[in-house]
Amino acid sequence: MAVQFHKNDKIFLGTILVVLLAGAVWFSFFGREPGAVVKVTVNGQLYGTYSLNRDREVEIIIKEKVTNILRIQDHKADMLSADCPDKLCVHQKAIFREKETIVCLPNKVVAEVIGGEEAELDSIT
């Protein structure tokens, strides 16, 4: 025996779907605060922490060779270049919100935006 949907059932389900999609879009664009610093790790070890307020290019050196260059400009971090074959990390968008990441798997480099010391203290208190 098949269940039939009436017109009101379809309107109700459509409304719920629209509300859920709007919530997902809202949180993906506006749910996270802009971060203060970008933390770079190489092979799980902290490489450095850099402020998003100062424009610079960070050369990531692994085994005495520059493997990646991270550009910090206009309060955003972007992987400028990498010596890996696929260059997926270079094609990722610039990051600036908390918990956004850029990952270079071949070089085991991860750049993650975090809130900085102020945000960490606020979350504890």
Short mmCIF file of N, CA, C and O in Angstrom, two decimals:
data_model
loop_
_atom_site.label_atom_id
_atom_site.label_comp_id
_atom_site.label_asym_id
_atom_site.label_seq_id
_atom_site.Cartn_x
_atom_site.Cartn_y
_atom_site.Cartn_z
N MET A 1 0.83 -1.18 0.00
CA MET A 1 0.00 0.00 0.00
C MET A 1 0.88 1.25 0.00
O MET A 1 1.69 1.44 0.89
N ALA A 2 0.79 2.06 -1.01
CA ALA A 2 1.61 3.25 -1.17
C ALA A 2 1.02 4.42 -0.40
O ALA A 2 -0.19 4.61 -0.36
N VAL A 3 1.90 5.22 0.18
CA VAL A 3 1.48 6.41 0.90
C VAL A 3 1.42 7.56 -0.09
O VAL A 3 2.36 7.79 -0.84
N GLN A 4 0.33 8.29 -0.09
CA GLN A 4 0.18 9.40 -1.01
C GLN A 4 0.35 10.72 -0.25
O GLN A 4 -0.16 10.88 0.85
N PHE A 5 1.09 11.62 -0.88
CA PHE A 5 1.27 12.94 -0.30
C PHE A 5 0.20 13.87 -0.86
O PHE A 5 -0.07 13.88 -2.06
N HIS A 6 -0.38 14.64 0.02
CA HIS A 6 -1.34 15.65 -0.40
C HIS A 6 -0.61 16.97 -0.65
O HIS A 6 0.57 17.11 -0.33
N LYS A 7 -1.33 17.91 -1.21
CA LYS A 7 -0.73 19.20 -1.55
C LYS A 7 -0.13 19.87 -0.32
O LYS A 7 0.99 20.39 -0.37
N ASN A 8 -0.82 19.85 0.80
CA ASN A 8 -0.32 20.49 2.03
C ASN A 8 0.93 19.78 2.55
O ASN A 8 1.81 20.42 3.12
N ASP A 9 1.00 18.47 2.40
CA ASP A 9 2.20 17.73 2.82
C ASP A 9 3.41 18.17 2.01
O ASP A 9 4.50 18.36 2.56
N LYS A 10 3.24 18.32 0.71
CA LYS A 10 4.33 18.75 -0.15
C LYS A 10 4.77 20.18 0.19
O LYS A 10 5.97 20.47 0.21
N ILE A 11 3.84 21.06 0.47
CA ILE A 11 4.18 22.43 0.85
C ILE A 11 4.95 22.44 2.17
O ILE A 11 5.96 23.13 2.31
N PHE A 12 4.51 21.65 3.13
CA PHE A 12 5.18 21.57 4.42
C PHE A 12 6.61 21.05 4.28
O PHE A 12 7.56 21.63 4.81
N LEU A 13 6.79 19.97 3.53
CA LEU A 13 8.12 19.41 3.33
C LEU A 13 9.03 20.37 2.56
O LEU A 13 10.22 20.49 2.85
N GLY A 14 8.47 21.04 1.58
CA GLY A 14 9.25 22.02 0.82
C GLY A 14 9.70 23.18 1.70
O GLY A 14 10.84 23.65 1.59
N THR A 15 8.82 23.64 2.58
CA THR A 15 9.16 24.73 3.50
C THR A 15 10.27 24.31 4.45
O THR A 15 11.22 25.06 4.68
N ILE A 16 10.18 23.11 4.98
CA ILE A 16 11.21 22.60 5.88
C ILE A 16 12.55 22.51 5.14
O ILE A 16 13.60 22.89 5.67
N LEU A 17 12.53 22.03 3.93
CA LEU A 17 13.75 21.91 3.13
C LEU A 17 14.38 23.28 2.88
O LEU A 17 15.60 23.45 3.01
N VAL A 18 13.59 24.26 2.54
CA VAL A 18 14.09 25.62 2.29
C VAL A 18 14.71 26.20 3.57
O VAL A 18 15.79 26.81 3.53
N VAL A 19 14.06 26.00 4.71
CA VAL A 19 14.59 26.52 5.97
C VAL A 19 15.92 25.85 6.31
O VAL A 19 16.88 26.51 6.73
N LEU A 20 16.03 24.54 6.12
CA LEU A 20 17.28 23.83 6.40
C LEU A 20 18.40 24.30 5.47
O LEU A 20 19.54 24.48 5.91
N LEU A 21 18.11 24.47 4.20
CA LEU A 21 19.12 24.95 3.26
C LEU A 21 19.56 26.37 3.59
O LEU A 21 20.75 26.68 3.53
N ALA A 22 18.61 27.22 3.96
CA ALA A 22 18.96 28.59 4.33
C ALA A 22 19.84 28.60 5.58
O ALA A 22 20.81 29.36 5.66
N GLY A 23 19.56 27.74 6.54
CA GLY A 23 20.39 27.64 7.74
C GLY A 23 21.79 27.16 7.41
O GLY A 23 22.78 27.68 7.94
N ALA A 24 21.91 26.19 6.53
CA ALA A 24 23.23 25.68 6.14
C ALA A 24 24.04 26.76 5.43
O ALA A 24 25.24 26.93 5.69
N VAL A 25 23.41 27.50 4.55
CA VAL A 25 24.10 28.58 3.84
C VAL A 25 24.51 29.67 4.83
O VAL A 25 25.64 30.17 4.78
N TRP A 26 23.63 30.01 5.74
CA TRP A 26 23.94 31.05 6.73
C TRP A 26 25.16 30.67 7.55
O TRP A 26 26.08 31.46 7.72
N PHE A 27 25.19 29.46 8.09
CA PHE A 27 26.30 29.05 8.93
C PHE A 27 27.59 28.87 8.15
O PHE A 27 28.67 29.10 8.67
N SER A 28 27.51 28.47 6.89
CA SER A 28 28.74 28.30 6.12
C SER A 28 29.38 29.64 5.78
O SER A 28 30.59 29.74 5.68
N PHE A 29 28.57 30.69 5.61
CA PHE A 29 29.13 31.99 5.26
C PHE A 29 29.30 32.93 6.45
O PHE A 29 30.22 33.72 6.50
N PHE A 30 28.39 32.86 7.42
CA PHE A 30 28.39 33.84 8.50
C PHE A 30 28.54 33.23 9.88
O PHE A 30 28.61 33.95 10.86
N GLY A 31 28.60 31.92 9.97
CA GLY A 31 28.60 31.26 11.27
C GLY A 31 29.91 31.34 12.02
O GLY A 31 29.95 31.22 13.23
N ARG A 32 31.01 31.56 11.33
CA ARG A 32 32.31 31.59 11.98
C ARG A 32 32.89 32.99 11.92
O ARG A 32 32.77 33.68 10.91
N GLU A 33 33.54 33.37 12.97
CA GLU A 33 34.17 34.68 13.05
C GLU A 33 35.48 34.68 12.28
O GLU A 33 36.15 33.65 12.18
N PRO A 34 35.88 35.84 11.77
CA PRO A 34 37.21 35.92 11.18
C PRO A 34 38.27 35.60 12.22
O PRO A 34 38.14 35.99 13.39
N GLY A 35 39.29 34.89 11.82
CA GLY A 35 40.35 34.51 12.74
C GLY A 35 41.41 35.59 12.88
O GLY A 35 41.42 36.57 12.14
N ALA A 36 42.31 35.38 13.84
CA ALA A 36 43.36 36.35 14.10
C ALA A 36 44.71 35.89 13.56
O ALA A 36 45.51 36.70 13.14
N VAL A 37 44.95 34.57 13.57
CA VAL A 37 46.25 34.05 13.15
C VAL A 37 46.06 32.78 12.33
O VAL A 37 45.01 32.14 12.37
N VAL A 38 47.09 32.45 11.58
CA VAL A 38 47.11 31.18 10.84
C VAL A 38 48.22 30.33 11.45
O VAL A 38 49.34 30.80 11.64
N LYS A 39 47.86 29.10 11.80
CA LYS A 39 48.82 28.17 12.40
C LYS A 39 49.24 27.19 11.31
O LYS A 39 48.40 26.56 10.67
N VAL A 40 50.55 27.05 11.09
CA VAL A 40 51.08 26.16 10.07
C VAL A 40 51.75 24.98 10.77
O VAL A 40 52.59 25.16 11.65
N THR A 41 51.35 23.77 10.37
CA THR A 41 51.99 22.57 10.89
C THR A 41 52.57 21.78 9.72
O THR A 41 52.02 21.79 8.61
N VAL A 42 53.69 21.12 9.97
CA VAL A 42 54.33 20.25 8.98
C VAL A 42 54.51 18.89 9.63
O VAL A 42 55.14 18.79 10.68
N ASN A 43 53.90 17.89 9.03
CA ASN A 43 53.97 16.52 9.55
C ASN A 43 53.50 16.45 11.00
O ASN A 43 54.08 15.76 11.82
N GLY A 44 52.46 17.23 11.31
CA GLY A 44 51.88 17.22 12.65
C GLY A 44 52.60 18.08 13.68
O GLY A 44 52.13 18.23 14.80
N GLN A 45 53.73 18.65 13.33
CA GLN A 45 54.51 19.49 14.24
C GLN A 45 54.30 20.96 13.90
O GLN A 45 54.27 21.33 12.73
N LEU A 46 54.18 21.80 14.93
CA LEU A 46 53.98 23.23 14.71
C LEU A 46 55.18 23.82 13.98
O LEU A 46 56.32 23.68 14.42
N TYR A 47 54.92 24.46 12.86
CA TYR A 47 55.97 25.12 12.08
C TYR A 47 56.04 26.60 12.45
O TYR A 47 57.10 27.18 12.55
N GLY A 48 54.85 27.22 12.62
CA GLY A 48 54.81 28.63 12.98
C GLY A 48 53.40 29.13 13.07
O GLY A 48 52.47 28.53 12.54
N THR A 49 53.24 30.25 13.76
CA THR A 49 51.95 30.92 13.88
C THR A 49 52.14 32.35 13.42
O THR A 49 53.04 33.05 13.90
N TYR A 50 51.28 32.80 12.48
CA TYR A 50 51.48 34.09 11.84
C TYR A 50 50.18 34.90 11.89
O TYR A 50 49.10 34.38 11.63
N SER A 51 50.32 36.18 12.21
CA SER A 51 49.17 37.07 12.29
C SER A 51 48.59 37.32 10.90
O SER A 51 49.33 37.50 9.93
N LEU A 52 47.27 37.37 10.84
CA LEU A 52 46.61 37.72 9.58
C LEU A 52 46.57 39.23 9.37
O LEU A 52 46.14 39.70 8.32
N ASN A 53 47.02 39.98 10.36
CA ASN A 53 47.01 41.44 10.26
C ASN A 53 48.25 42.00 9.58
O ASN A 53 48.30 43.19 9.29
N ARG A 54 49.24 41.17 9.34
CA ARG A 54 50.49 41.63 8.71
C ARG A 54 50.70 40.89 7.40
O ARG A 54 50.79 39.67 7.38
N ASP A 55 50.78 41.63 6.29
CA ASP A 55 51.02 41.03 4.99
C ASP A 55 52.45 40.49 4.92
O ASP A 55 53.40 41.18 5.31
N ARG A 56 52.58 39.25 4.43
CA ARG A 56 53.89 38.62 4.31
C ARG A 56 53.78 37.37 3.46
O ARG A 56 52.69 36.89 3.19
N GLU A 57 54.93 36.85 3.08
CA GLU A 57 55.00 35.54 2.44
C GLU A 57 55.87 34.65 3.31
O GLU A 57 56.99 35.02 3.67
N VAL A 58 55.34 33.49 3.67
CA VAL A 58 56.03 32.55 4.54
C VAL A 58 56.53 31.39 3.70
O VAL A 58 55.74 30.68 3.07
N GLU A 59 57.84 31.23 3.67
CA GLU A 59 58.43 30.09 2.97
C GLU A 59 58.46 28.91 3.92
O GLU A 59 59.02 29.00 5.02
N ILE A 60 57.85 27.80 3.53
CA ILE A 60 57.83 26.59 4.35
C ILE A 60 58.95 25.69 3.83
O ILE A 60 58.91 25.23 2.69
N ILE A 61 59.94 25.50 4.68
CA ILE A 61 61.15 24.77 4.29
C ILE A 61 61.13 23.40 4.95
O ILE A 61 61.03 23.28 6.17
N ILE A 62 61.21 22.36 4.12
CA ILE A 62 61.27 20.98 4.60
C ILE A 62 62.54 20.36 4.02
O ILE A 62 62.75 20.37 2.81
N LYS A 63 63.36 19.82 4.89
CA LYS A 63 64.63 19.19 4.48
C LYS A 63 65.46 20.14 3.62
O LYS A 63 65.91 19.79 2.53
N GLU A 64 65.63 21.35 4.12
CA GLU A 64 66.46 22.39 3.49
C GLU A 64 65.98 22.77 2.08
O GLU A 64 66.77 23.20 1.25
N LYS A 65 64.70 22.61 1.81
CA LYS A 65 64.14 22.94 0.50
C LYS A 65 62.81 23.65 0.72
O LYS A 65 61.98 23.21 1.51
N VAL A 66 62.58 24.74 0.00
CA VAL A 66 61.30 25.45 0.08
C VAL A 66 60.27 24.62 -0.67
O VAL A 66 60.37 24.42 -1.89
N THR A 67 59.29 24.10 0.07
CA THR A 67 58.27 23.27 -0.56
C THR A 67 56.97 24.02 -0.82
O THR A 67 56.30 23.75 -1.80
N ASN A 68 56.63 24.94 0.06
CA ASN A 68 55.39 25.70 -0.07
C ASN A 68 55.66 27.16 0.27
O ASN A 68 56.54 27.45 1.08
N ILE A 69 54.86 28.05 -0.32
CA ILE A 69 54.90 29.46 0.06
C ILE A 69 53.47 29.87 0.39
O ILE A 69 52.57 29.74 -0.44
N LEU A 70 53.28 30.33 1.63
CA LEU A 70 51.98 30.79 2.10
C LEU A 70 51.99 32.31 2.09
O LEU A 70 52.86 32.95 2.68
N ARG A 71 51.01 32.89 1.39
CA ARG A 71 50.91 34.35 1.33
C ARG A 71 49.82 34.81 2.28
O ARG A 71 48.69 34.31 2.23
N ILE A 72 50.15 35.77 3.13
CA ILE A 72 49.17 36.41 4.00
C ILE A 72 49.01 37.83 3.50
O ILE A 72 49.97 38.61 3.49
N GLN A 73 47.80 38.13 3.05
CA GLN A 73 47.54 39.44 2.46
C GLN A 73 46.07 39.78 2.66
O GLN A 73 45.20 38.94 2.48
N ASP A 74 45.80 41.03 3.02
CA ASP A 74 44.43 41.52 3.22
C ASP A 74 43.66 40.65 4.22
O ASP A 74 42.50 40.30 4.00
N HIS A 75 44.32 40.24 5.30
CA HIS A 75 43.72 39.44 6.39
C HIS A 75 43.29 38.06 5.92
O HIS A 75 42.38 37.46 6.49
N LYS A 76 43.91 37.55 4.85
CA LYS A 76 43.62 36.21 4.34
C LYS A 76 44.92 35.46 4.11
O LYS A 76 45.94 36.07 3.81
N ALA A 77 44.86 34.14 4.22
CA ALA A 77 46.02 33.29 3.95
C ALA A 77 45.72 32.45 2.72
O ALA A 77 44.63 31.87 2.60
N ASP A 78 46.69 32.36 1.82
CA ASP A 78 46.51 31.63 0.57
C ASP A 78 47.82 30.93 0.22
O ASP A 78 48.90 31.52 0.37
N MET A 79 47.73 29.69 -0.22
CA MET A 79 48.93 28.96 -0.62
C MET A 79 49.33 29.45 -2.01
O MET A 79 48.64 29.21 -3.00
N LEU A 80 50.43 30.16 -2.08
CA LEU A 80 50.89 30.78 -3.33
C LEU A 80 51.52 29.76 -4.26
O LEU A 80 51.26 29.76 -5.46
N SER A 81 52.36 28.88 -3.71
CA SER A 81 53.00 27.87 -4.56
C SER A 81 53.32 26.64 -3.73
O SER A 81 53.41 26.70 -2.51
N ALA A 82 53.51 25.53 -4.45
CA ALA A 82 53.87 24.26 -3.82
C ALA A 82 54.62 23.43 -4.85
O ALA A 82 54.37 23.54 -6.05
N ASP A 83 55.53 22.59 -4.37
CA ASP A 83 56.29 21.77 -5.31
C ASP A 83 55.67 20.38 -5.51
O ASP A 83 56.26 19.53 -6.16
N CYS A 84 54.48 20.16 -4.98
CA CYS A 84 53.81 18.87 -5.16
C CYS A 84 53.24 18.78 -6.58
O CYS A 84 52.98 19.79 -7.22
N PRO A 85 53.02 17.56 -7.09
CA PRO A 85 52.60 17.41 -8.48
C PRO A 85 51.17 17.89 -8.78
O PRO A 85 50.93 18.43 -9.84
N ASP A 86 50.24 17.71 -7.84
CA ASP A 86 48.84 18.05 -8.16
C ASP A 86 48.47 19.50 -7.87
O ASP A 86 47.53 20.03 -8.43
N LYS A 87 49.19 20.15 -6.97
CA LYS A 87 48.97 21.56 -6.62
C LYS A 87 47.54 21.85 -6.17
O LYS A 87 47.03 22.96 -6.37
N LEU A 88 46.89 20.89 -5.53
CA LEU A 88 45.53 21.11 -5.04
C LEU A 88 45.49 22.20 -3.98
O LEU A 88 44.54 22.98 -3.92
N CYS A 89 46.52 22.27 -3.16
CA CYS A 89 46.55 23.29 -2.11
C CYS A 89 46.64 24.70 -2.69
O CYS A 89 46.09 25.64 -2.14
N VAL A 90 47.28 24.84 -3.82
CA VAL A 90 47.40 26.14 -4.47
C VAL A 90 46.05 26.60 -5.02
O VAL A 90 45.74 27.79 -5.05
N HIS A 91 45.23 25.64 -5.43
CA HIS A 91 43.94 25.97 -6.03
C HIS A 91 42.82 26.14 -5.00
O HIS A 91 41.71 26.53 -5.37
N GLN A 92 43.10 25.88 -3.72
CA GLN A 92 42.09 26.11 -2.69
C GLN A 92 41.92 27.60 -2.48
O GLN A 92 42.84 28.38 -2.69
N LYS A 93 40.74 27.99 -2.02
CA LYS A 93 40.47 29.42 -1.81
C LYS A 93 41.24 29.93 -0.60
O LYS A 93 41.66 29.17 0.26
N ALA A 94 41.41 31.23 -0.56
CA ALA A 94 42.08 31.85 0.58
C ALA A 94 41.22 31.66 1.83
O ALA A 94 39.99 31.63 1.76
N ILE A 95 41.87 31.53 2.98
CA ILE A 95 41.16 31.28 4.22
C ILE A 95 41.31 32.47 5.16
O ILE A 95 42.33 33.15 5.16
N PHE A 96 40.25 32.74 5.94
CA PHE A 96 40.31 33.82 6.92
C PHE A 96 39.38 33.60 8.10
O PHE A 96 39.49 34.30 9.10
N ARG A 97 38.48 32.65 8.03
CA ARG A 97 37.57 32.37 9.15
C ARG A 97 38.13 31.25 10.02
O ARG A 97 38.87 30.39 9.55
N GLU A 98 37.75 31.28 11.29
CA GLU A 98 38.21 30.26 12.23
C GLU A 98 37.93 28.85 11.70
O GLU A 98 36.86 28.60 11.14
N LYS A 99 38.89 27.97 11.88
CA LYS A 99 38.83 26.55 11.54
C LYS A 99 38.84 26.26 10.04
O LYS A 99 38.68 25.12 9.64
N GLU A 100 39.04 27.27 9.19
CA GLU A 100 39.25 27.00 7.78
C GLU A 100 40.68 26.51 7.60
O GLU A 100 41.58 26.96 8.30
N THR A 101 40.89 25.59 6.66
CA THR A 101 42.22 25.02 6.46
C THR A 101 42.59 24.95 4.99
O THR A 101 41.73 24.89 4.12
N ILE A 102 43.89 24.93 4.77
CA ILE A 102 44.48 24.59 3.48
C ILE A 102 45.42 23.43 3.76
O ILE A 102 46.25 23.52 4.67
N VAL A 103 45.29 22.34 3.00
CA VAL A 103 46.08 21.14 3.26
C VAL A 103 46.86 20.77 2.01
O VAL A 103 46.31 20.70 0.92
N CYS A 104 48.15 20.52 2.18
CA CYS A 104 49.01 19.99 1.13
C CYS A 104 49.41 18.59 1.58
O CYS A 104 50.33 18.42 2.39
N LEU A 105 48.72 17.58 1.08
CA LEU A 105 48.97 16.21 1.52
C LEU A 105 50.36 15.69 1.17
O LEU A 105 51.01 15.09 2.02
N PRO A 106 50.85 15.89 -0.05
CA PRO A 106 52.18 15.34 -0.35
C PRO A 106 53.28 15.88 0.57
O PRO A 106 54.18 15.15 0.96
N ASN A 107 53.19 17.17 0.93
CA ASN A 107 54.22 17.77 1.79
C ASN A 107 53.83 17.73 3.27
O ASN A 107 54.61 18.18 4.12
N LYS A 108 52.63 17.26 3.58
CA LYS A 108 52.12 17.17 4.95
C LYS A 108 52.09 18.53 5.63
O LYS A 108 52.44 18.68 6.79
N VAL A 109 51.66 19.55 4.88
CA VAL A 109 51.56 20.91 5.38
C VAL A 109 50.09 21.25 5.58
O VAL A 109 49.27 21.02 4.69
N VAL A 110 49.77 21.79 6.76
CA VAL A 110 48.41 22.22 7.06
C VAL A 110 48.47 23.65 7.57
O VAL A 110 49.22 23.96 8.49
N ALA A 111 47.67 24.52 6.96
CA ALA A 111 47.52 25.91 7.43
C ALA A 111 46.09 26.05 7.93
O ALA A 111 45.15 25.78 7.18
N GLU A 112 45.93 26.44 9.19
CA GLU A 112 44.59 26.55 9.79
C GLU A 112 44.45 27.90 10.46
O GLU A 112 45.34 28.35 11.19
N VAL A 113 43.32 28.55 10.21
CA VAL A 113 43.04 29.83 10.85
C VAL A 113 42.46 29.55 12.23
O VAL A 113 41.55 28.74 12.39
N ILE A 114 43.03 30.22 13.22
CA ILE A 114 42.53 30.11 14.58
C ILE A 114 42.24 31.50 15.11
O ILE A 114 42.67 32.50 14.52
N GLY A 115 41.56 31.57 16.22
CA GLY A 115 41.12 32.85 16.75
C GLY A 115 42.20 33.68 17.41
O GLY A 115 42.03 34.86 17.62
N GLY A 116 43.29 33.08 17.76
CA GLY A 116 44.34 33.81 18.46
C GLY A 116 44.17 33.72 19.96
O GLY A 116 43.26 33.08 20.47
N GLU A 117 45.03 34.39 20.70
CA GLU A 117 45.02 34.31 22.15
C GLU A 117 43.75 34.88 22.74
O GLU A 117 43.21 34.34 23.70
N GLU A 118 43.24 35.98 22.18
CA GLU A 118 42.04 36.59 22.75
C GLU A 118 40.86 35.63 22.70
O GLU A 118 40.15 35.45 23.67
N ALA A 119 40.66 34.97 21.56
CA ALA A 119 39.53 34.07 21.41
C ALA A 119 39.69 32.85 22.30
O ALA A 119 38.73 32.35 22.85
N GLU A 120 40.92 32.35 22.46
CA GLU A 120 41.13 31.20 23.31
C GLU A 120 40.78 31.54 24.75
O GLU A 120 40.15 30.76 25.45
N LEU A 121 41.17 32.72 25.24
CA LEU A 121 40.84 33.11 26.59
C LEU A 121 39.34 33.29 26.76
O LEU A 121 38.77 32.91 27.77
N ASP A 122 38.68 33.89 25.79
CA ASP A 122 37.25 34.06 25.87
C ASP A 122 36.52 32.75 25.93
O ASP A 122 35.51 32.61 26.62
N SER A 123 37.00 31.74 25.20
CA SER A 123 36.29 30.47 25.20
C SER A 123 36.46 29.73 26.51
O SER A 123 35.62 28.93 26.89
N ILE A 124 37.55 29.99 27.23
CA ILE A 124 37.75 29.34 28.52
C ILE A 124 36.89 29.98 29.58
O ILE A 124 36.27 29.32 30.40
N THR A 125 36.84 31.30 29.58
CA THR A 125 36.06 32.00 30.61
C THR A 125 34.64 31.98 30.21
O THR A 125 33.70 31.81 30.74
#
